[in-house]
Tab-separated table of C-alpha atoms and ligand atoms in Angstrom:
chain	number	residue	atom	x	y	z
A	12	MET	CA	134.225	-42.509	161.229
A	13	THR	CA	131.849	-39.723	160.088
A	14	THR	CA	132.887	-36.273	160.541
A	15	THR	CA	130.840	-35.548	163.298
A	16	THR	CA	132.575	-38.476	165.388
A	17	THR	CA	136.085	-37.691	164.414
A	18	THR	CA	135.308	-33.908	165.530
A	19	ARG	CA	133.842	-35.205	168.663
A	20	PHE	CA	137.105	-37.686	169.054
A	21	VAL	CA	139.561	-34.866	168.722
A	22	SER	CA	137.539	-32.962	171.529
A	23	VAL	CA	137.615	-35.444	173.950
A	24	VAL	CA	141.306	-36.210	173.111
A	25	GLY	CA	142.121	-32.603	173.575
A	26	GLY	CA	139.886	-32.451	176.609
A	27	ALA	CA	141.730	-35.375	178.040
A	28	PHE	CA	145.364	-33.354	177.425
A	29	LEU	CA	143.895	-30.261	179.134
A	30	GLY	CA	142.672	-32.858	181.919
A	31	LEU	CA	146.403	-34.073	182.386
A	32	THR	CA	148.005	-30.588	182.200
A	33	ALA	CA	145.443	-29.244	185.021
A	34	LEU	CA	146.255	-32.735	186.636
A	35	SER	CA	149.755	-32.086	186.843
A	36	ALA	CA	149.581	-28.397	188.024
A	37	SER	CA	147.330	-29.483	191.085
A	38	ALA	CA	149.690	-32.622	191.506
A	39	ALA	CA	146.987	-34.991	191.973
A	40	THR	CA	148.270	-38.470	192.725
A	41	GLU	CA	146.253	-41.822	191.566
A	42	MET	CA	145.176	-44.262	194.463
A	43	PRO	CA	145.412	-47.761	194.162
A	44	ALA	CA	142.320	-50.050	193.947
A	45	LEU	CA	140.706	-50.722	197.189
A	46	PRO	CA	141.570	-54.369	198.533
A	47	ASP	CA	138.445	-57.019	198.605
A	48	VAL	CA	136.803	-57.671	201.959
A	49	THR	CA	137.713	-61.036	203.527
A	50	GLY	CA	135.802	-62.463	206.502
A	51	ASP	CA	132.612	-63.831	207.215
A	52	LYS	CA	129.466	-61.916	207.545
A	53	VAL	CA	128.559	-60.757	210.929
A	54	GLN	CA	124.873	-61.275	212.144
A	55	ALA	CA	123.427	-58.999	215.135
A	56	ASP	CA	120.125	-57.021	215.929
A	57	GLY	CA	119.450	-53.447	214.665
A	58	ASP	CA	120.377	-51.360	211.935
A	59	PHE	CA	123.016	-48.628	212.588
A	60	LYS	CA	124.620	-45.441	210.527
A	61	ILE	CA	127.896	-44.310	211.177
A	62	LYS	CA	128.825	-40.905	210.243
A	63	PHE	CA	132.662	-40.700	209.937
A	64	SER	CA	134.548	-37.221	209.885
A	65	ILE	CA	138.073	-36.495	209.139
A	66	GLY	CA	140.295	-33.345	208.695
A	67	THR	CA	141.866	-34.304	205.392
A	68	THR	CA	140.607	-34.517	202.133
A	69	GLU	CA	139.003	-37.207	199.667
A	70	SER	CA	142.320	-37.280	197.598
A	71	GLY	CA	144.653	-38.297	200.787
A	72	ALA	CA	145.333	-41.872	201.864
A	73	GLN	CA	143.558	-41.439	205.044
A	74	TYR	CA	140.430	-41.062	203.088
A	75	ARG	CA	140.944	-44.095	200.892
A	76	GLY	CA	141.476	-45.965	204.271
A	77	LEU	CA	137.922	-44.504	205.245
A	78	GLN	CA	136.595	-45.996	202.036
A	79	TYR	CA	137.991	-49.505	202.661
A	80	PHE	CA	136.559	-49.219	206.534
A	81	GLU	CA	133.277	-48.371	204.812
A	82	LYS	CA	133.248	-51.124	202.487
A	83	ILE	CA	134.323	-53.777	204.960
A	84	VAL	CA	131.767	-52.493	207.572
A	85	GLU	CA	128.827	-52.398	204.811
A	86	GLN	CA	129.438	-55.929	203.494
A	87	ARG	CA	130.181	-57.719	206.312
A	88	SER	CA	127.251	-56.235	208.189
A	89	ASP	CA	125.098	-57.128	205.102
A	90	GLY	CA	124.091	-53.429	204.877
A	91	HIS	CA	122.857	-53.221	208.730
A	92	ILE	CA	125.494	-50.723	209.341
A	93	GLN	CA	125.882	-47.819	206.952
A	94	VAL	CA	128.947	-45.683	206.959
A	95	ASP	CA	128.868	-42.197	205.504
A	96	LEU	CA	132.157	-40.200	205.360
A	97	PHE	CA	132.540	-36.813	205.761
A	98	PRO	CA	136.138	-35.700	204.422
A	99	GLY	CA	137.811	-32.188	204.543
A	100	ALA	CA	137.056	-31.052	207.865
A	101	GLN	CA	133.322	-29.954	206.633
A	102	LEU	CA	131.856	-31.414	209.939
A	103	GLY	CA	134.787	-29.710	212.067
A	104	ASP	CA	138.414	-29.846	212.799
A	105	ASP	CA	140.096	-32.499	214.779
A	106	ARG	CA	139.006	-30.955	218.261
A	107	GLU	CA	135.485	-30.069	217.002
A	108	ALA	CA	134.760	-33.736	215.680
A	109	THR	CA	136.249	-35.215	218.917
A	110	SER	CA	134.019	-32.828	221.092
A	111	ALA	CA	131.226	-33.911	218.639
A	112	LEU	CA	131.457	-37.665	219.533
A	113	GLN	CA	131.435	-36.892	223.249
A	114	ALA	CA	128.090	-35.282	222.612
A	115	GLY	CA	126.932	-38.295	220.720
A	116	THR	CA	126.174	-36.130	217.541
A	117	LEU	CA	128.910	-37.888	215.422
A	118	GLU	CA	129.996	-41.692	215.564
A	119	MET	CA	133.438	-41.567	214.346
A	120	THR	CA	136.353	-39.635	213.692
A	121	MET	CA	140.449	-40.113	213.107
A	122	PRO	CA	142.461	-37.098	214.283
A	123	SER	CA	146.114	-36.456	214.632
A	124	THR	CA	147.270	-37.024	218.331
A	125	SER	CA	148.744	-33.684	218.665
A	126	PRO	CA	145.394	-31.560	219.152
A	127	LEU	CA	144.338	-34.062	221.696
A	128	VAL	CA	146.969	-33.767	223.771
A	129	ASN	CA	144.909	-31.451	226.644
A	130	MET	CA	142.921	-34.458	226.974
A	131	PHE	CA	145.370	-37.246	226.689
A	132	PRO	CA	148.856	-35.548	227.886
A	133	GLN	CA	150.798	-38.809	227.036
A	134	PHE	CA	150.311	-38.445	223.342
A	135	ALA	CA	152.708	-35.570	223.357
A	136	VAL	CA	155.219	-38.396	223.234
A	137	PHE	CA	154.494	-38.587	219.568
A	138	ASP	CA	155.169	-34.725	219.357
A	139	LEU	CA	159.052	-35.291	220.112
A	140	PRO	CA	161.361	-34.176	217.510
A	141	PHE	CA	163.074	-37.197	215.446
A	142	LEU	CA	161.789	-39.904	217.750
A	143	PHE	CA	161.159	-42.424	215.179
A	144	PRO	CA	164.183	-42.875	212.523
A	145	GLN	CA	161.700	-45.407	210.567
A	146	PRO	CA	158.116	-45.659	210.113
A	147	GLU	CA	158.146	-49.347	211.047
A	148	MET	CA	159.666	-48.352	214.579
A	149	ALA	CA	156.503	-45.940	214.937
A	150	ASP	CA	154.389	-49.352	214.148
A	151	ALA	CA	156.096	-51.234	216.654
A	152	VAL	CA	155.558	-48.865	219.644
A	153	LEU	CA	152.001	-48.200	218.490
A	154	ASP	CA	150.802	-51.987	217.592
A	155	GLY	CA	152.693	-52.896	220.898
A	156	GLU	CA	152.330	-52.475	224.454
A	157	ILE	CA	152.699	-48.946	224.776
A	158	GLY	CA	150.176	-48.309	221.933
A	159	GLN	CA	147.571	-50.660	223.656
A	160	GLN	CA	147.860	-49.088	226.887
A	161	MET	CA	147.510	-45.582	225.121
A	162	LEU	CA	143.963	-46.645	223.319
A	163	GLU	CA	142.886	-47.983	226.919
A	164	ASP	CA	143.651	-44.865	228.165
A	165	ALA	CA	141.730	-43.127	225.610
A	166	SER	CA	138.801	-44.944	225.839
A	167	SER	CA	137.309	-42.372	228.595
A	168	GLN	CA	135.662	-39.027	228.513
A	169	GLY	CA	132.800	-40.369	226.113
A	170	LEU	CA	135.430	-41.882	223.601
A	171	VAL	CA	136.315	-45.365	222.754
A	172	ALA	CA	139.590	-45.418	220.992
A	173	ILE	CA	140.023	-48.378	218.702
A	174	GLY	CA	143.170	-48.231	216.217
A	175	TRP	CA	145.731	-46.202	214.519
A	176	GLY	CA	146.251	-45.065	211.640
A	177	GLU	CA	149.245	-42.947	209.889
A	178	ASN	CA	149.363	-39.101	209.064
A	179	GLY	CA	153.177	-39.699	208.485
A	180	TYR	CA	156.450	-37.542	208.487
A	181	ARG	CA	155.765	-33.978	208.755
A	182	GLN	CA	157.185	-31.939	205.903
A	183	LEU	CA	157.963	-27.969	206.299
A	184	THR	CA	156.294	-25.541	203.497
A	185	ASN	CA	156.639	-21.938	203.200
A	186	SER	CA	155.738	-19.230	201.016
A	187	GLN	CA	159.209	-16.958	201.149
A	188	HIS	CA	162.438	-18.544	200.623
A	189	PRO	CA	164.492	-22.136	200.731
A	190	VAL	CA	165.034	-23.311	204.223
A	191	GLU	CA	168.086	-25.333	204.887
A	192	LYS	CA	169.220	-24.467	208.190
A	193	PRO	CA	167.401	-23.167	211.473
A	194	GLU	CA	168.463	-19.473	210.800
A	195	ASP	CA	166.872	-19.444	207.513
A	196	LEU	CA	163.761	-20.092	209.872
A	197	ASP	CA	164.248	-16.275	211.288
A	198	GLY	CA	161.200	-14.674	211.864
A	199	LEU	CA	159.070	-16.874	209.664
A	200	LYS	CA	155.201	-17.082	210.573
A	201	ILE	CA	154.657	-20.867	210.811
A	202	ARG	CA	151.271	-22.415	211.644
A	203	THR	CA	151.635	-25.330	214.209
A	204	MET	CA	148.788	-27.803	215.127
A	205	GLU	CA	147.109	-26.669	218.676
A	206	ASN	CA	150.055	-28.274	220.904
A	207	ASP	CA	152.435	-26.594	223.022
A	208	LEU	CA	155.121	-28.819	221.863
A	209	HIS	CA	154.967	-27.993	218.491
A	210	LEU	CA	155.125	-24.435	219.295
A	211	ASP	CA	158.250	-25.158	221.370
A	212	ILE	CA	159.951	-26.882	218.335
A	213	TRP	CA	159.388	-23.991	215.745
A	214	ARG	CA	160.186	-21.335	218.851
A	215	THR	CA	163.501	-23.051	219.345
A	216	LEU	CA	164.222	-23.318	215.725
A	217	GLY	CA	164.047	-19.493	215.621
A	218	ALA	CA	160.602	-19.285	213.705
A	219	ASN	CA	157.229	-17.174	214.758
A	220	PRO	CA	154.682	-20.253	215.452
A	221	THR	CA	151.045	-19.737	215.463
A	222	PRO	CA	148.720	-22.531	216.727
A	223	MET	CA	145.699	-22.811	214.344
A	224	SER	CA	143.238	-25.388	213.469
A	225	PHE	CA	143.723	-27.556	210.053
A	226	ALA	CA	140.343	-26.318	208.902
A	227	GLU	CA	141.374	-22.369	208.579
A	228	LEU	CA	144.964	-23.323	207.249
A	229	PHE	CA	144.496	-23.117	203.502
A	230	THR	CA	143.034	-19.383	203.707
A	231	ALA	CA	145.478	-18.623	206.275
A	232	LEU	CA	148.152	-19.524	203.995
A	233	GLU	CA	146.751	-18.053	200.733
A	234	GLN	CA	146.000	-14.836	202.735
A	235	GLY	CA	149.525	-14.639	203.950
A	236	VAL	CA	148.450	-14.555	207.674
A	237	VAL	CA	151.202	-16.983	208.223
A	238	ASP	CA	154.213	-17.724	205.663
A	239	GLY	CA	154.175	-21.427	206.369
A	240	GLN	CA	153.399	-24.787	207.347
A	241	GLU	CA	154.020	-28.265	208.254
A	242	ASN	CA	152.269	-31.716	207.150
A	243	PRO	CA	152.927	-34.782	205.598
A	244	TRP	CA	153.893	-34.965	202.077
A	245	ILE	CA	150.326	-36.605	201.223
A	246	THR	CA	148.498	-34.048	203.201
A	247	ILE	CA	150.151	-31.378	201.661
A	248	GLU	CA	149.202	-32.400	198.064
A	249	SER	CA	145.757	-33.358	199.072
A	250	SER	CA	144.954	-29.954	200.954
A	251	LYS	CA	146.583	-28.545	197.802
A	252	PHE	CA	149.354	-26.134	199.997
A	253	ASN	CA	151.604	-26.305	197.005
A	254	GLU	CA	149.275	-24.100	195.398
A	255	VAL	CA	149.976	-21.384	198.000
A	256	GLN	CA	153.264	-22.386	199.099
A	257	ASP	CA	156.481	-22.304	196.780
A	258	TYR	CA	158.872	-23.977	198.945
A	259	ALA	CA	159.213	-26.873	200.846
A	260	THR	CA	161.972	-29.148	202.962
A	261	GLU	CA	161.894	-32.512	203.667
A	262	THR	CA	162.806	-32.224	207.562
A	263	ASN	CA	160.743	-35.439	208.684
A	264	HIS	CA	160.847	-33.941	212.343
A	265	VAL	CA	157.869	-35.468	213.743
A	266	TYR	CA	156.042	-38.574	213.011
A	267	THR	CA	152.374	-37.950	213.608
A	268	PRO	CA	149.743	-41.260	213.961
A	269	PHE	CA	146.371	-40.658	213.533
A	270	ILE	CA	143.880	-42.405	216.329
A	271	THR	CA	140.693	-43.724	215.436
A	272	LEU	CA	137.842	-42.578	217.805
A	273	VAL	CA	134.152	-43.967	218.421
A	274	SER	CA	131.753	-42.007	220.252
A	275	ALA	CA	130.733	-43.878	223.614
A	276	ARG	CA	127.551	-43.095	223.169
A	277	PHE	CA	126.923	-44.752	220.069
A	278	TRP	CA	129.551	-47.775	220.925
A	279	ASP	CA	127.385	-48.422	223.871
A	280	ARG	CA	124.342	-49.073	221.799
A	281	LEU	CA	126.196	-51.313	219.253
A	282	PRO	CA	125.641	-55.326	219.817
A	283	GLU	CA	129.051	-56.854	220.717
A	284	ASP	CA	129.501	-58.403	217.626
A	285	TYR	CA	129.203	-55.579	215.475
A	286	GLN	CA	131.909	-53.988	217.719
A	287	ALA	CA	134.125	-56.589	217.081
A	288	LEU	CA	133.266	-55.917	213.548
A	289	VAL	CA	134.004	-52.406	213.824
A	290	ARG	CA	137.209	-53.104	215.888
A	291	ASP	CA	138.703	-55.450	213.248
A	292	ALA	CA	137.839	-52.996	210.142
A	293	ALA	CA	139.426	-50.065	211.915
A	294	THR	CA	142.577	-52.221	212.096
A	295	LYS	CA	142.421	-53.269	208.586
A	296	MET	CA	141.991	-49.611	207.743
A	297	GLY	CA	144.946	-48.393	209.808
A	298	ASP	CA	147.077	-51.305	208.192
A	299	TYR	CA	145.950	-50.388	204.328
A	300	GLN	CA	146.392	-46.431	205.575
A	301	ARG	CA	150.218	-47.311	206.242
A	302	GLU	CA	150.463	-49.239	202.987
A	303	VAL	CA	148.828	-46.573	200.833
A	304	SER	CA	150.776	-43.460	202.565
A	305	ARG	CA	154.202	-45.151	202.393
A	306	THR	CA	153.968	-46.803	198.852
A	307	LEU	CA	152.687	-43.241	197.460
A	308	ASN	CA	155.189	-40.911	199.372
A	309	ASP	CA	157.810	-40.740	197.027
A	310	GLN	CA	155.589	-40.320	194.042
A	311	ILE	CA	153.658	-37.373	195.778
A	312	LYS	CA	156.831	-35.721	196.667
A	313	GLN	CA	157.844	-36.084	193.069
A	314	ASP	CA	153.987	-35.024	191.685
A	315	LEU	CA	154.878	-32.038	194.017
A	316	LYS	CA	158.065	-31.241	192.262
A	317	ASP	CA	156.485	-31.332	189.062
A	318	SER	CA	153.828	-29.089	190.113
A	319	GLY	CA	156.383	-26.339	190.701
A	320	MET	CA	157.333	-27.051	194.115
A	321	GLN	CA	161.099	-26.256	195.085
A	322	ILE	CA	161.978	-29.161	197.288
A	323	THR	CA	164.939	-28.786	199.343
A	324	GLU	CA	166.473	-32.269	200.636
A	325	LEU	CA	168.522	-32.286	203.553
A	326	SER	CA	171.995	-34.119	203.738
A	327	PRO	CA	172.707	-36.277	206.808
A	328	GLU	CA	174.761	-33.391	208.392
A	329	GLN	CA	171.762	-30.837	207.761
A	330	VAL	CA	169.472	-33.206	209.341
A	331	LYS	CA	171.650	-33.027	212.442
A	332	VAL	CA	171.815	-29.701	212.874
A	333	PHE	CA	168.008	-29.528	213.137
A	334	GLN	CA	168.395	-32.419	215.607
A	335	ASP	CA	170.968	-30.883	218.022
A	336	THR	CA	169.104	-27.519	217.652
A	337	LEU	CA	166.086	-29.361	218.956
A	338	GLU	CA	167.696	-31.693	221.871
A	339	PRO	CA	166.458	-29.004	224.663
A	340	VAL	CA	163.049	-29.855	223.686
A	341	TYR	CA	163.345	-33.322	225.200
A	342	LYS	CA	164.720	-31.594	228.562
A	343	ASP	CA	162.016	-29.328	228.642
A	344	TRP	CA	159.156	-32.000	228.069
A	345	ARG	CA	160.473	-34.746	229.818
A	346	ASP	CA	158.848	-34.425	233.330
A	347	GLN	CA	155.804	-33.477	231.714
A	348	ILE	CA	155.328	-36.528	229.526
A	349	GLY	CA	156.984	-38.982	231.989
A	350	GLY	CA	160.602	-39.755	231.556
A	351	GLU	CA	159.714	-43.610	231.587
A	352	LEU	CA	157.943	-43.396	228.637
A	353	ILE	CA	160.252	-41.694	226.781
A	354	ASP	CA	163.131	-43.955	227.936
A	355	ASP	CA	160.961	-46.875	226.725
A	356	ILE	CA	160.277	-45.682	223.446
A	357	ARG	CA	163.964	-44.827	222.549
A	358	GLU	CA	165.214	-48.171	223.790
A	359	GLN	CA	162.556	-49.898	221.532
A	360	VAL	CA	163.740	-47.815	218.728
A	361	GLN	CA	167.184	-48.613	219.426
A	362	GLN	CA	166.768	-52.141	219.512
A	363	ALA	CA	164.893	-51.969	216.347
A	364	GLN	CA	168.132	-50.324	214.576
A	365	GLU	CA	170.103	-52.498	215.884
A	366	GLN	CA	168.078	-55.578	213.991
A	367	GLU	CA	168.415	-53.528	210.938
B	9	LIG	O1	143.389	-34.018	209.917
B	9	LIG	O2	146.378	-30.321	211.641
B	9	LIG	C1	146.986	-30.948	211.204
B	9	LIG	O3	148.004	-30.080	210.366
B	9	LIG	C2	146.740	-32.466	211.031
B	9	LIG	O4	147.575	-32.994	209.961
B	9	LIG	C3	145.648	-32.657	210.814
B	9	LIG	O5	145.345	-33.520	211.798
B	9	LIG	C4	144.655	-33.277	209.576
């Protein structure tokens, strides 16, 4: 080895160490390799372009799912459908992207259901606190009759809804102090999604909630416009909220699904065989996203701790205090969401629990 190579070697290794330190401070978690594409090639007339926009950044499980979708659609259409991915709300937040689909200026997006409740009131059922004790119970509802019916209902107003994905269980973060019980929230300014049920949850817990789009959230936290927010671990990490929030509490208070939407204007131009391909790819993307998000959840929580975030894990008794405090929210929203739908879901969840 010559001196030059040695020096270069040392500096590369030194650089790698520096890189590692920077990595752990910003808590990045490595994504699994993308699965291989299975299924035959699909032939149909025409060439198509799909611009696919999401709110979360490219280091999250949602984006990993989109990359899988892109791979499936491009390979199986033999390049006749091109997919371009736009993460990080660069083409607009959940609501803006959904409007762009209606206008026909964007082909696909995958928002949380919560900001769309004004358009599809039944989605509010997913905003009820502590509805799904296990993620598999959410799957059973979303992949069963109720979820199918919701996709059909949401295939209106210029949209076609073709599948579900996972944002996940939401956790509370804040910049002020550890939160172990509702009283600790007294006066804390918490950003919520633009959703009245979420506002009700945080008011009932004693916080001071403000609805805000996801695209504005990092800056609002950084500048202290709000003290805290709530999102799944994976979204907290991929959006680097831990860099501006020292405290987190594992509340698991709401399970948020993502819904895969296509612009009806685009969909109607797509040959049927390509529609079937896109639907199939959306289902595979959703399943894969759930898998990635669940596999990485504990690792991400650990990475966030390692990056310096103080995470409070609640005992079952402490969780129960939050649940009991929030029970009135069910009563307030029952009529608006539909008592039958809530009972149906609670019944399915109970059955699933009994089978465990
Ligand atoms: O795209 O607004 C939010 O907090 C959601 O997690 C958002 O849907 C991420």
